[in-house]
Coordinates of C-alpha atoms and ligand atoms in Angstrom, one line a residue:
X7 CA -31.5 -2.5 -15.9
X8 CA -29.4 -5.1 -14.2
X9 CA -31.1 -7.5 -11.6
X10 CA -29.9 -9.5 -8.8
X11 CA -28.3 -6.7 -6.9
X12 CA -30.1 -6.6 -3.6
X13 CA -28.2 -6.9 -1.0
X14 CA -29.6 -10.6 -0.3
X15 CA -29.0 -12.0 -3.5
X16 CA -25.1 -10.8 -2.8
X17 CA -25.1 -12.5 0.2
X18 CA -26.4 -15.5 -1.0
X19 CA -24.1 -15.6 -3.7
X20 CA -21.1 -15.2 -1.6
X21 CA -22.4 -17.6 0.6
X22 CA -22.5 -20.1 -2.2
X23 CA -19.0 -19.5 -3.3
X24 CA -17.5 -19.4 0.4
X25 CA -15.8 -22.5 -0.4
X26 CA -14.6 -21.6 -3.8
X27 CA -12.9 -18.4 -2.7
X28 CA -11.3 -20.0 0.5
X29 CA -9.9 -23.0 -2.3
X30 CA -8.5 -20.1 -4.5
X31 CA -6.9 -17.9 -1.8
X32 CA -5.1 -21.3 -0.1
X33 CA -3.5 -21.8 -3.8
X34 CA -2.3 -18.3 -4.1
X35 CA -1.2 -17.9 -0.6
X36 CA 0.8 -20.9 -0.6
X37 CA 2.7 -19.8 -4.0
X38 CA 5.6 -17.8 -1.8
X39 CA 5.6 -15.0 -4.4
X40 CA 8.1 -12.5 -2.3
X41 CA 9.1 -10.3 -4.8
X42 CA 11.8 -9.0 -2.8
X43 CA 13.6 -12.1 -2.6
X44 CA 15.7 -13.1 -5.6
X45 CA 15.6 -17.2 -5.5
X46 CA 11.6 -16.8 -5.1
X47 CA 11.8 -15.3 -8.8
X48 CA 9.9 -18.7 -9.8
X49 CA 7.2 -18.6 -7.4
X50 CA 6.6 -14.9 -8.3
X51 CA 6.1 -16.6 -12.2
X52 CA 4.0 -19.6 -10.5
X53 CA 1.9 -17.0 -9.1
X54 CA 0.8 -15.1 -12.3
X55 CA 0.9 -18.0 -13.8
X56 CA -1.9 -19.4 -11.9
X57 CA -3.7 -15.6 -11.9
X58 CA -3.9 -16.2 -15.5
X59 CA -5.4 -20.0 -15.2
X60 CA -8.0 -18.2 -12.6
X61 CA -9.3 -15.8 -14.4
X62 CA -9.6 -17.3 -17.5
X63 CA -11.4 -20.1 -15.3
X64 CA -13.9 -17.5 -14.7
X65 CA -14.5 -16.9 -18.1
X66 CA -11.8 -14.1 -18.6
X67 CA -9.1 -13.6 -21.3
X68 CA -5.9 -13.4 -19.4
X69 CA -2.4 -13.4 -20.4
X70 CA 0.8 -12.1 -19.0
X71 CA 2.7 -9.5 -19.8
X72 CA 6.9 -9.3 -19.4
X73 CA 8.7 -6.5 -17.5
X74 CA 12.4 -6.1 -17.1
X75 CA 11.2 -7.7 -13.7
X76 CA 8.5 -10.0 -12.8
X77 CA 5.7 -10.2 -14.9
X78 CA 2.1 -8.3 -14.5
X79 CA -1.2 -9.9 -15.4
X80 CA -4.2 -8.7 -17.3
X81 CA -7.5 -10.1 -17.3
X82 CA -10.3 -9.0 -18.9
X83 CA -14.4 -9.7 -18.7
X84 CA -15.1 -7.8 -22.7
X85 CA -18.8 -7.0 -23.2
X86 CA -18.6 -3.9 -25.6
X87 CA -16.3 -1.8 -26.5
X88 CA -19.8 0.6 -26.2
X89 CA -19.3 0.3 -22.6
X90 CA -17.3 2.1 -19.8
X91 CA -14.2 -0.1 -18.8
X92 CA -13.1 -0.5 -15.3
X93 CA -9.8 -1.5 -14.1
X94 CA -9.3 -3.2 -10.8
X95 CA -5.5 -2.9 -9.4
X96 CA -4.4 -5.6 -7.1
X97 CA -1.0 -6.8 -6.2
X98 CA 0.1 -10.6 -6.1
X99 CA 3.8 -10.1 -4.7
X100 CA 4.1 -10.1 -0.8
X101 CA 6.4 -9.4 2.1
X102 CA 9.3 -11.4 3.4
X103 CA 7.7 -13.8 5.9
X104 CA 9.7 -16.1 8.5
X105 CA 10.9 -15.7 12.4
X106 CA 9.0 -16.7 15.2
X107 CA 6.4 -14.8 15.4
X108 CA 4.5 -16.5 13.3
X109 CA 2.2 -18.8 15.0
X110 CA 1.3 -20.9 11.6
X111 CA 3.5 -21.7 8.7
X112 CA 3.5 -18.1 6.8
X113 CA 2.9 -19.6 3.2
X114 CA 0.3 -22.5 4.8
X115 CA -3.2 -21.5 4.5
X116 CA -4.5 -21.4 7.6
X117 CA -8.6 -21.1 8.2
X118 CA -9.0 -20.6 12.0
X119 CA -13.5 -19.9 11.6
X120 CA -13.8 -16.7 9.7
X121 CA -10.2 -16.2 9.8
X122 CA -7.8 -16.9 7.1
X123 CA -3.7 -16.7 7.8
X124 CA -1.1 -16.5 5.3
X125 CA 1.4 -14.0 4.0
X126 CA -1.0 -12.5 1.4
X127 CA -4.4 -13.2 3.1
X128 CA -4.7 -9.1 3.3
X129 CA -2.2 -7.6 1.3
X130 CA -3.2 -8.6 -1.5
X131 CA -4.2 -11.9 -2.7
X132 CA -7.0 -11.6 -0.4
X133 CA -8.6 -8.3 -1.8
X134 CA -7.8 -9.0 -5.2
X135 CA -9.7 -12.6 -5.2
X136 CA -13.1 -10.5 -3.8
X137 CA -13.0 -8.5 -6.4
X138 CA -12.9 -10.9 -9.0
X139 CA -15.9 -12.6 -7.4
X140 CA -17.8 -9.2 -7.2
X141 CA -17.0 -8.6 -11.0
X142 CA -18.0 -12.3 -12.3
X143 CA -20.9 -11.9 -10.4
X144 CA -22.0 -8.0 -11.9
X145 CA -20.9 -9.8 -15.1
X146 CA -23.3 -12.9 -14.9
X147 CA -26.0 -10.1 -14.1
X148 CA -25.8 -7.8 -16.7
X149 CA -23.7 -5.1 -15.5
X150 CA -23.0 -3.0 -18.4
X151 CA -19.7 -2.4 -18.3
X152 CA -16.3 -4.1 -19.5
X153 CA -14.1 -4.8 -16.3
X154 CA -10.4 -5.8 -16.4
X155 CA -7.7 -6.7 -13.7
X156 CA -4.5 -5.4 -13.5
X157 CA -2.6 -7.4 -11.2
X158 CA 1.1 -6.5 -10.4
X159 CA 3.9 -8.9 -9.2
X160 CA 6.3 -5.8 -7.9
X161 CA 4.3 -3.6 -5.5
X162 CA 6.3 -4.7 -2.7
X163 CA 9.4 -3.5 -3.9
X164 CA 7.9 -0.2 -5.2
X165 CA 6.5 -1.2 -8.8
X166 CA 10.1 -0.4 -10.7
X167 CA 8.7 -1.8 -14.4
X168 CA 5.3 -1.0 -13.6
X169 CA 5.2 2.4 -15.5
X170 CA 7.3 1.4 -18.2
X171 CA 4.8 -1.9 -18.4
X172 CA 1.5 0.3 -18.6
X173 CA 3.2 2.7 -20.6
X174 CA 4.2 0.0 -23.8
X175 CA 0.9 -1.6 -23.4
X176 CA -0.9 1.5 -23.2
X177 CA -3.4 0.6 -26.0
X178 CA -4.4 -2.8 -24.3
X179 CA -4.6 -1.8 -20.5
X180 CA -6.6 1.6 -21.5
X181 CA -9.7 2.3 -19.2
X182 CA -12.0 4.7 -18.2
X183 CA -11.0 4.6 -14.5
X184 CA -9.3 2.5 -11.9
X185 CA -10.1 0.8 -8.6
X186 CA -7.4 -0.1 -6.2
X187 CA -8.3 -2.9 -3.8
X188 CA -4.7 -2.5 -1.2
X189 CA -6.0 -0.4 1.5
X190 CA -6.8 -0.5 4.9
X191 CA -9.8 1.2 7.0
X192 CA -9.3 3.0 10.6
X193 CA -11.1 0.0 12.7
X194 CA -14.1 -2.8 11.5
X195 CA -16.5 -0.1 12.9
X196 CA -16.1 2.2 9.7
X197 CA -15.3 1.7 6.1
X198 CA -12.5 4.2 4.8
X199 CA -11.5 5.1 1.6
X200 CA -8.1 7.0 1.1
X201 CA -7.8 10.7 0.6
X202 CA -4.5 10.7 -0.2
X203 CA -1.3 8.6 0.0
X204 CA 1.9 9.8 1.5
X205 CA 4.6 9.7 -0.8
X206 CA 8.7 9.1 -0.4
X207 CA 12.2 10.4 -0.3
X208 CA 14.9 7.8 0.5
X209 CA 18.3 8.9 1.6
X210 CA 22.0 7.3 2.4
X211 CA 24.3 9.6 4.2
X212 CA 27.6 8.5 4.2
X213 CA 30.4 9.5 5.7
X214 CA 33.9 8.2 5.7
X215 CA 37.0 9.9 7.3
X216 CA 39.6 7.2 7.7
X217 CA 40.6 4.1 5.8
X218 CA 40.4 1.6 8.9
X219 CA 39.4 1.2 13.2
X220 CA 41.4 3.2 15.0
X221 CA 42.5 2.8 18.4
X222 CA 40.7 5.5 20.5
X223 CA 43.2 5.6 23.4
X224 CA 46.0 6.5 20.8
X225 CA 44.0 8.5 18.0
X226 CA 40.4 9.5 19.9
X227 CA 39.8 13.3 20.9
X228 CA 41.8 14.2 18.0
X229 CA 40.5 11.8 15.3
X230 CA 37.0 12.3 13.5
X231 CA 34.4 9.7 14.4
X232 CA 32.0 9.4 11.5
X233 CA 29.5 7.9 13.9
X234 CA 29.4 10.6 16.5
X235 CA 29.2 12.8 13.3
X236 CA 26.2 11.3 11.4
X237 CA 24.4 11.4 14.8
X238 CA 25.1 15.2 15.5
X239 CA 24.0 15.6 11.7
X240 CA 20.9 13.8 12.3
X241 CA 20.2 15.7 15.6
X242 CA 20.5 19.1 13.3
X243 CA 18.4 17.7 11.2
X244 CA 15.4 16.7 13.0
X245 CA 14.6 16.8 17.3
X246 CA 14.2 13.0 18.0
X247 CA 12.0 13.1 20.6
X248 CA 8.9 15.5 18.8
X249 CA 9.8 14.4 15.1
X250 CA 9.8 18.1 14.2
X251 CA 11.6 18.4 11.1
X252 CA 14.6 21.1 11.3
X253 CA 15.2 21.8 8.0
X254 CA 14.4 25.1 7.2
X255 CA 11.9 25.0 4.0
X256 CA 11.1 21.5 4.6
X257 CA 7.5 22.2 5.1
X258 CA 6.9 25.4 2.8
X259 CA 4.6 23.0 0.5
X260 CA 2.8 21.2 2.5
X261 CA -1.2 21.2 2.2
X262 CA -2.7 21.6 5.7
X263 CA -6.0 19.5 5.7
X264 CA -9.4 21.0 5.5
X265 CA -12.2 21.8 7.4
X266 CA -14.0 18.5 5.9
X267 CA -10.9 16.5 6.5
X268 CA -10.3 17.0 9.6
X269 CA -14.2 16.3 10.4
X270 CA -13.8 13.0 8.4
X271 CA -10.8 12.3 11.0
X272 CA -13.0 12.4 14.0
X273 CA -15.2 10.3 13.2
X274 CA -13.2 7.9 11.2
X275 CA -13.2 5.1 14.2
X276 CA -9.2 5.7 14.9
X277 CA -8.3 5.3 18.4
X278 CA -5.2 5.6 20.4
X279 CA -5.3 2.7 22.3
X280 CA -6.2 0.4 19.0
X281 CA -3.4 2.0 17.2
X282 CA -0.9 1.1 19.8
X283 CA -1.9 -2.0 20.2
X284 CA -1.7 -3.0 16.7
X285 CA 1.4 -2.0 16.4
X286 CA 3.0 -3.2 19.8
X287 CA 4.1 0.2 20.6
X288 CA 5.0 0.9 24.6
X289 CA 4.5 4.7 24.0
X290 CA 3.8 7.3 21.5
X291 CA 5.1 10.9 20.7
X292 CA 1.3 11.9 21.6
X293 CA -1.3 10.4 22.9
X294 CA -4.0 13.2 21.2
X295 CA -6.2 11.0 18.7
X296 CA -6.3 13.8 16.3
X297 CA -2.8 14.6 16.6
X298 CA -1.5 10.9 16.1
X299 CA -3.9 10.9 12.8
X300 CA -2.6 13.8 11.6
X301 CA 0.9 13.0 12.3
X302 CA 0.6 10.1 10.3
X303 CA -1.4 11.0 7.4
X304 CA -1.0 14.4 7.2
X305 CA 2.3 15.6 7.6
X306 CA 6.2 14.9 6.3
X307 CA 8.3 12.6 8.2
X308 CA 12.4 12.6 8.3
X309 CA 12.9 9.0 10.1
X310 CA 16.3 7.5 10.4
X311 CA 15.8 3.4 9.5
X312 CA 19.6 2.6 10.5
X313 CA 22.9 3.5 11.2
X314 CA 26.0 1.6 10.6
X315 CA 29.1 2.0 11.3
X316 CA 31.5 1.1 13.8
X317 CA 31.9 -2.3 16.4
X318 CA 28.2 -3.7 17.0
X319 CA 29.2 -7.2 18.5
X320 CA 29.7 -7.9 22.5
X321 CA 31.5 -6.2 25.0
X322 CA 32.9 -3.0 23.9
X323 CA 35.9 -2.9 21.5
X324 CA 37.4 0.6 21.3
X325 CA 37.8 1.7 18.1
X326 CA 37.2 4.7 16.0
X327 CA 35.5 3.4 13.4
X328 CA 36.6 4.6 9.3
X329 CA 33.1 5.4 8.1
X330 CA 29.3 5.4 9.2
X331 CA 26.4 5.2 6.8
X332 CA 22.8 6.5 7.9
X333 CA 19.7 5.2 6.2
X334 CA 17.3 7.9 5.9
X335 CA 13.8 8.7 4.6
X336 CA 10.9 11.7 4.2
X337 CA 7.2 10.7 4.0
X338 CA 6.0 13.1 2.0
X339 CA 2.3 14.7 1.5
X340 CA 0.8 17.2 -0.8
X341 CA 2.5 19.3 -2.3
X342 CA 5.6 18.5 -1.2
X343 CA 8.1 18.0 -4.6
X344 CA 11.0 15.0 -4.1
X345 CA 13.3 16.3 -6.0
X346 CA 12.7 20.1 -4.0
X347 CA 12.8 18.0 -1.0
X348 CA 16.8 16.4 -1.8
X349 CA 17.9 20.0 -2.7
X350 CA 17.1 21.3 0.5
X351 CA 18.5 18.4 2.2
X352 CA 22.0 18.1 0.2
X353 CA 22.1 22.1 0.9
X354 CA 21.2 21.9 4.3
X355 CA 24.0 18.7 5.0
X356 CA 26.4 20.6 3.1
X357 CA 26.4 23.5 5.3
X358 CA 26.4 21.7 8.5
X359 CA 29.2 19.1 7.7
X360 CA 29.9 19.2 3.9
X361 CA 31.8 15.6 4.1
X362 CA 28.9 13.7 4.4
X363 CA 27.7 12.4 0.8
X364 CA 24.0 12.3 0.8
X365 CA 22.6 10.5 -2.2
X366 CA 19.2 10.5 -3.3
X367 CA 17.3 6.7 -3.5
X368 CA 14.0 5.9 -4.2
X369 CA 11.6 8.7 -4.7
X370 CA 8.1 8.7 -5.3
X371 CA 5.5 12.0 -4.5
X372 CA 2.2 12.1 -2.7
X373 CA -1.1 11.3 -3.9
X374 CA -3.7 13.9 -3.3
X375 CA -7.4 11.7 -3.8
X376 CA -10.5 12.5 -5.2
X377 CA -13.3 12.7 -3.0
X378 CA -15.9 14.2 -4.8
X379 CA -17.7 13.2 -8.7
X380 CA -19.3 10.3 -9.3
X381 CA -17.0 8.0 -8.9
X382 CA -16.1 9.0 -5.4
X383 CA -20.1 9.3 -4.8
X384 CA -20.5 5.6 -6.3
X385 CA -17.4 4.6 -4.2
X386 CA -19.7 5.9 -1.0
X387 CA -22.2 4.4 -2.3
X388 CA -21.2 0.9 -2.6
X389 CA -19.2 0.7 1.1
X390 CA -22.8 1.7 2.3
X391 CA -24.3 -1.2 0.8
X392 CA -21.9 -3.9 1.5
X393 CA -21.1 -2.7 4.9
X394 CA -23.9 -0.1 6.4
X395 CA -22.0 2.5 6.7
X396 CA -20.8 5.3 4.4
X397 CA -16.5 5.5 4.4
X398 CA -14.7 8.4 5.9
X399 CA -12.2 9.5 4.0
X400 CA -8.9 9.8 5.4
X401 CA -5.2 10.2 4.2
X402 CA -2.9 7.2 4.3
X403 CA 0.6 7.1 5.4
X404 CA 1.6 4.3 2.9
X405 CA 2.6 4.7 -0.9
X406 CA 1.3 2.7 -3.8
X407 CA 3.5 3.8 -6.3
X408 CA 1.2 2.0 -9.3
X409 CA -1.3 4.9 -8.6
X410 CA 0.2 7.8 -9.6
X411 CA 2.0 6.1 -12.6
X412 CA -1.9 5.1 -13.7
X413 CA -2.9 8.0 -13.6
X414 CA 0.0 10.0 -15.7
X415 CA 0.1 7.1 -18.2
X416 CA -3.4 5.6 -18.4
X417 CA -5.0 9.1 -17.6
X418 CA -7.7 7.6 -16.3
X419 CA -8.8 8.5 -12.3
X420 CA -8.3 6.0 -9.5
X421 CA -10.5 5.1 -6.9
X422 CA -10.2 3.1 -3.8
X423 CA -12.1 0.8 -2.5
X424 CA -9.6 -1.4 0.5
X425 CA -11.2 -4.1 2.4
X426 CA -8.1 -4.6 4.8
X427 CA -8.5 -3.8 8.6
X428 CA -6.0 -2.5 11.1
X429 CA -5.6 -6.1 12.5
X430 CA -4.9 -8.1 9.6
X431 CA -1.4 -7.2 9.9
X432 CA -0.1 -5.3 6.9
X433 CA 3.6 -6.3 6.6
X434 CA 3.2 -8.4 10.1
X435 CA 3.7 -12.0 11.3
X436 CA 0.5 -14.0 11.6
X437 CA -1.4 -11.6 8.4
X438 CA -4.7 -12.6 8.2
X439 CA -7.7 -11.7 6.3
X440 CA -11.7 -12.5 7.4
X441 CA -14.5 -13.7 5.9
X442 CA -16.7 -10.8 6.9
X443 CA -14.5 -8.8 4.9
X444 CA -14.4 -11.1 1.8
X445 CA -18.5 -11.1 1.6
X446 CA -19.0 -7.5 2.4
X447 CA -15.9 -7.0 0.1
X448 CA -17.6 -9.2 -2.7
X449 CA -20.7 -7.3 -2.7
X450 CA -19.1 -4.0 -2.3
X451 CA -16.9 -4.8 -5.7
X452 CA -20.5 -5.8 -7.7
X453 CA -22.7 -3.1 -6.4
X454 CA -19.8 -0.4 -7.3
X455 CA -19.7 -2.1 -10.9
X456 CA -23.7 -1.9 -11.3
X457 CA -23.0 1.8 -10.5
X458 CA -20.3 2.3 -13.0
X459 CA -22.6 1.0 -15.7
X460 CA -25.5 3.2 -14.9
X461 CA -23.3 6.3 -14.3
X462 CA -24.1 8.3 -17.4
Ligands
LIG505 ZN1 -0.3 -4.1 -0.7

């Protein structure tokens, strides 16, 4: 039986390493490892590189492994091969950061008391640096368990080698099951645990009826505008002001929460007021708690993200513009099928205005989570510990995309255990993470390994 896991002795620990951990997330937040952005490709290298110095620092083997993209990293703390292996997913890639929001330099680690800014402090450098100082710690005390880190480089641009990667390495990066650290709770008040992740359908709709601008006092009322077109298309397609999707079919799939769910929504800690003002918004389409939560986890979106075409500069210039382009995307939920989801679009389009050219992008389905087993129980178990409180498990409206490929490839189930909070700024200027979270977080990660190693 395993000793040192009172909840003092974790707090002392992470007391004592306080400074460590705030010296290893200012090195990894200041490697600008934007995976999105193609002249930071060596930074995204510098950045596993120095994964790989870390962990083998603590005592890991480590080594990186290619992709057709940027690399992933996989550490390992080996006991015996007797032993149940965990897997810990993090990502080390981050967001674009610049523009003047930002009140400190984005890739400067910034310590303001508990407080730590950076692109990265939260999502995911942050997370993934607590759990490696939960796991060397159940390590050092006997946890009986071999525990391994699979850090990606690609998340933010929707893990395109990661699939491929775990698949041709299968052998090496096989485990039991896998925890995912890159989630965020409802408020401080309340650990949360994901229930399930939306998933994604990106769309272009294109549309293109001349070969150059037009002058619309000698052409307009008789000429097609493309513009005017796209946005009756896009009014058919959804009503803007309630987000009700008009499509008929488009929600024939979809799961409605449970009983249980809906219960674990109330009393999740979400509130309007909190949501608004973490995301700057002036007004909602509802102002119902539960309705905004379900919205958000629980049901398919059809969200324009842009429309281009025509004159966008000052003044207006009157011209009847050759072709307009509409970026679209569906949020999608249990059980909802991609692929059923671009038929039904591409049929619907073709009907209404069968010039347009819709073309399927990206794609990736939801992810319905476990919530029940052992794992889920030692999940609940360990939030408790760290942070007093049992999580509620709610949906989130993000996608990981390394999740689901985990699961079909390594077969092994995933778990969640985020440490991120609504005001840490996901994807934000001025990202932060705290120190509350890191020593809760740090705790959380050993006690849910001492679990693992006693779950029979
Ligand atoms: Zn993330």
């Amino acid at each position: 039986m395993p000793t040192g896991f009172t909840r003092e002795e974790l707090q002392n620990y992470a007391r004592s390493q306080r400074a460590e951990y705030e010296g290893v997330l200012q090195k990894i937040v200041e490697i600008p490892s934007v995976s999105v952005e193609p002249e930071r490709k060596p930074d995204v290298r510098r950045a596993a590189e120095y994964a790989v110095s870390l962990l083998q620092s603590f005592g890991a083997q480590a080594r990186i492994y290619e992709t057709k993209g940027h690399p992933i990293v996989h550490g390992r703390f080996d006991r015996d091969p007797k032993y149940p292996t965990v897997t810990v997913y993090n990502h080390l890639d981050v967001q674009p950061a610049e523009g003047p929001d930002w009140k400190t330099a984005p890739f400067a680690f910034t310590r303001d008391g508990d407080r730590y800014f950076g692109r990265g402090t939260t999502d995911d450098k942050g997370p993934a640096i607590t759990a490696l100082f939960g796991a060397k710690y159940a390590r050092d005390h006997g946890a009986p368990l071999n525990i391994r880190f699979l850090w990606e480089l690609e998340e933010e641009i929707g893990s395109p080698h990661f699939e491929t990667a775990i698949r041709e390495n299968a052998k090496e990066f096989a485990t039991d099951t896998a925890v995912v650290s890159d989630t965020v709770w409802v408020s401080r008040a309340r650990p949360a645990a994901p229930a399930g992740l939306r998933g994604l359908q990106g769309l272009r709709f294109e549309l293109q009826t001349g070969e150059t601008d037009q002058h619309s006092g000698t052409a307009g009322g008789a000429a097609r505008n493309p513009v005017t077109e796209l946005c009756s298309l896009i009014a058919e397609c959804v009503d803007g002001r309630t987000g009700r999707v008009k499509i008929p079919g488009f929600y024939a799939d979809v799961v409605p929460p449970t009983k249980k769910e809906l219960d674990d929504l109330r009393k999740c800690g979400f509130t309007v007021k909190d949501f608004k003002k973490d995301h700057l918004f002036r007004s909602l389409r509802v102002n119902d708690p539960l309705e905004v939560m379900k919205r958000i986890w629980t049901m398919p979106t059809f969200e324009v993200h842009g429309i281009a075409g025509g004159y966008q500069g000052p003044g207006v210039k009157t011209v009847i513009p050759p072709k307009a382009t509409a970026i679209v995307s569906c949020r999608l939920v249990p059980d909802m099928d991609p692929k059923k989801i671009v038929k039904l679009i591409k049929a619907f389009v073709k009907k209404k205005n069968p010039d347009v050219v819709v073309s399927a992008e990206h794609e990736l389905a939801a992810y319905q989570g476990k919530t029940t087993g052992p794992y889920a129980d030692a999940i609940r178990g360990a939030m408790k510990f760290a942070f007093g409180k049992e999580p509620v498990f709610v949906r989130e409206g993000g996608s990981i995309g390394a999740v689901l490929s985990m699961e079909k490839v390594l077969k092994s189930p995933v778990y969640f255990l985020g440490l991120s909070l609504p005001e840490h700024g996901y994807h934000a200027p001025n990202e932060n993470f705290d120190w509350p979270q890191a020593e809760g977080g740090m705790a959380a990660f050993a006690d849910y390994f001492r679990r693992l190693g006693e779950m029979k």
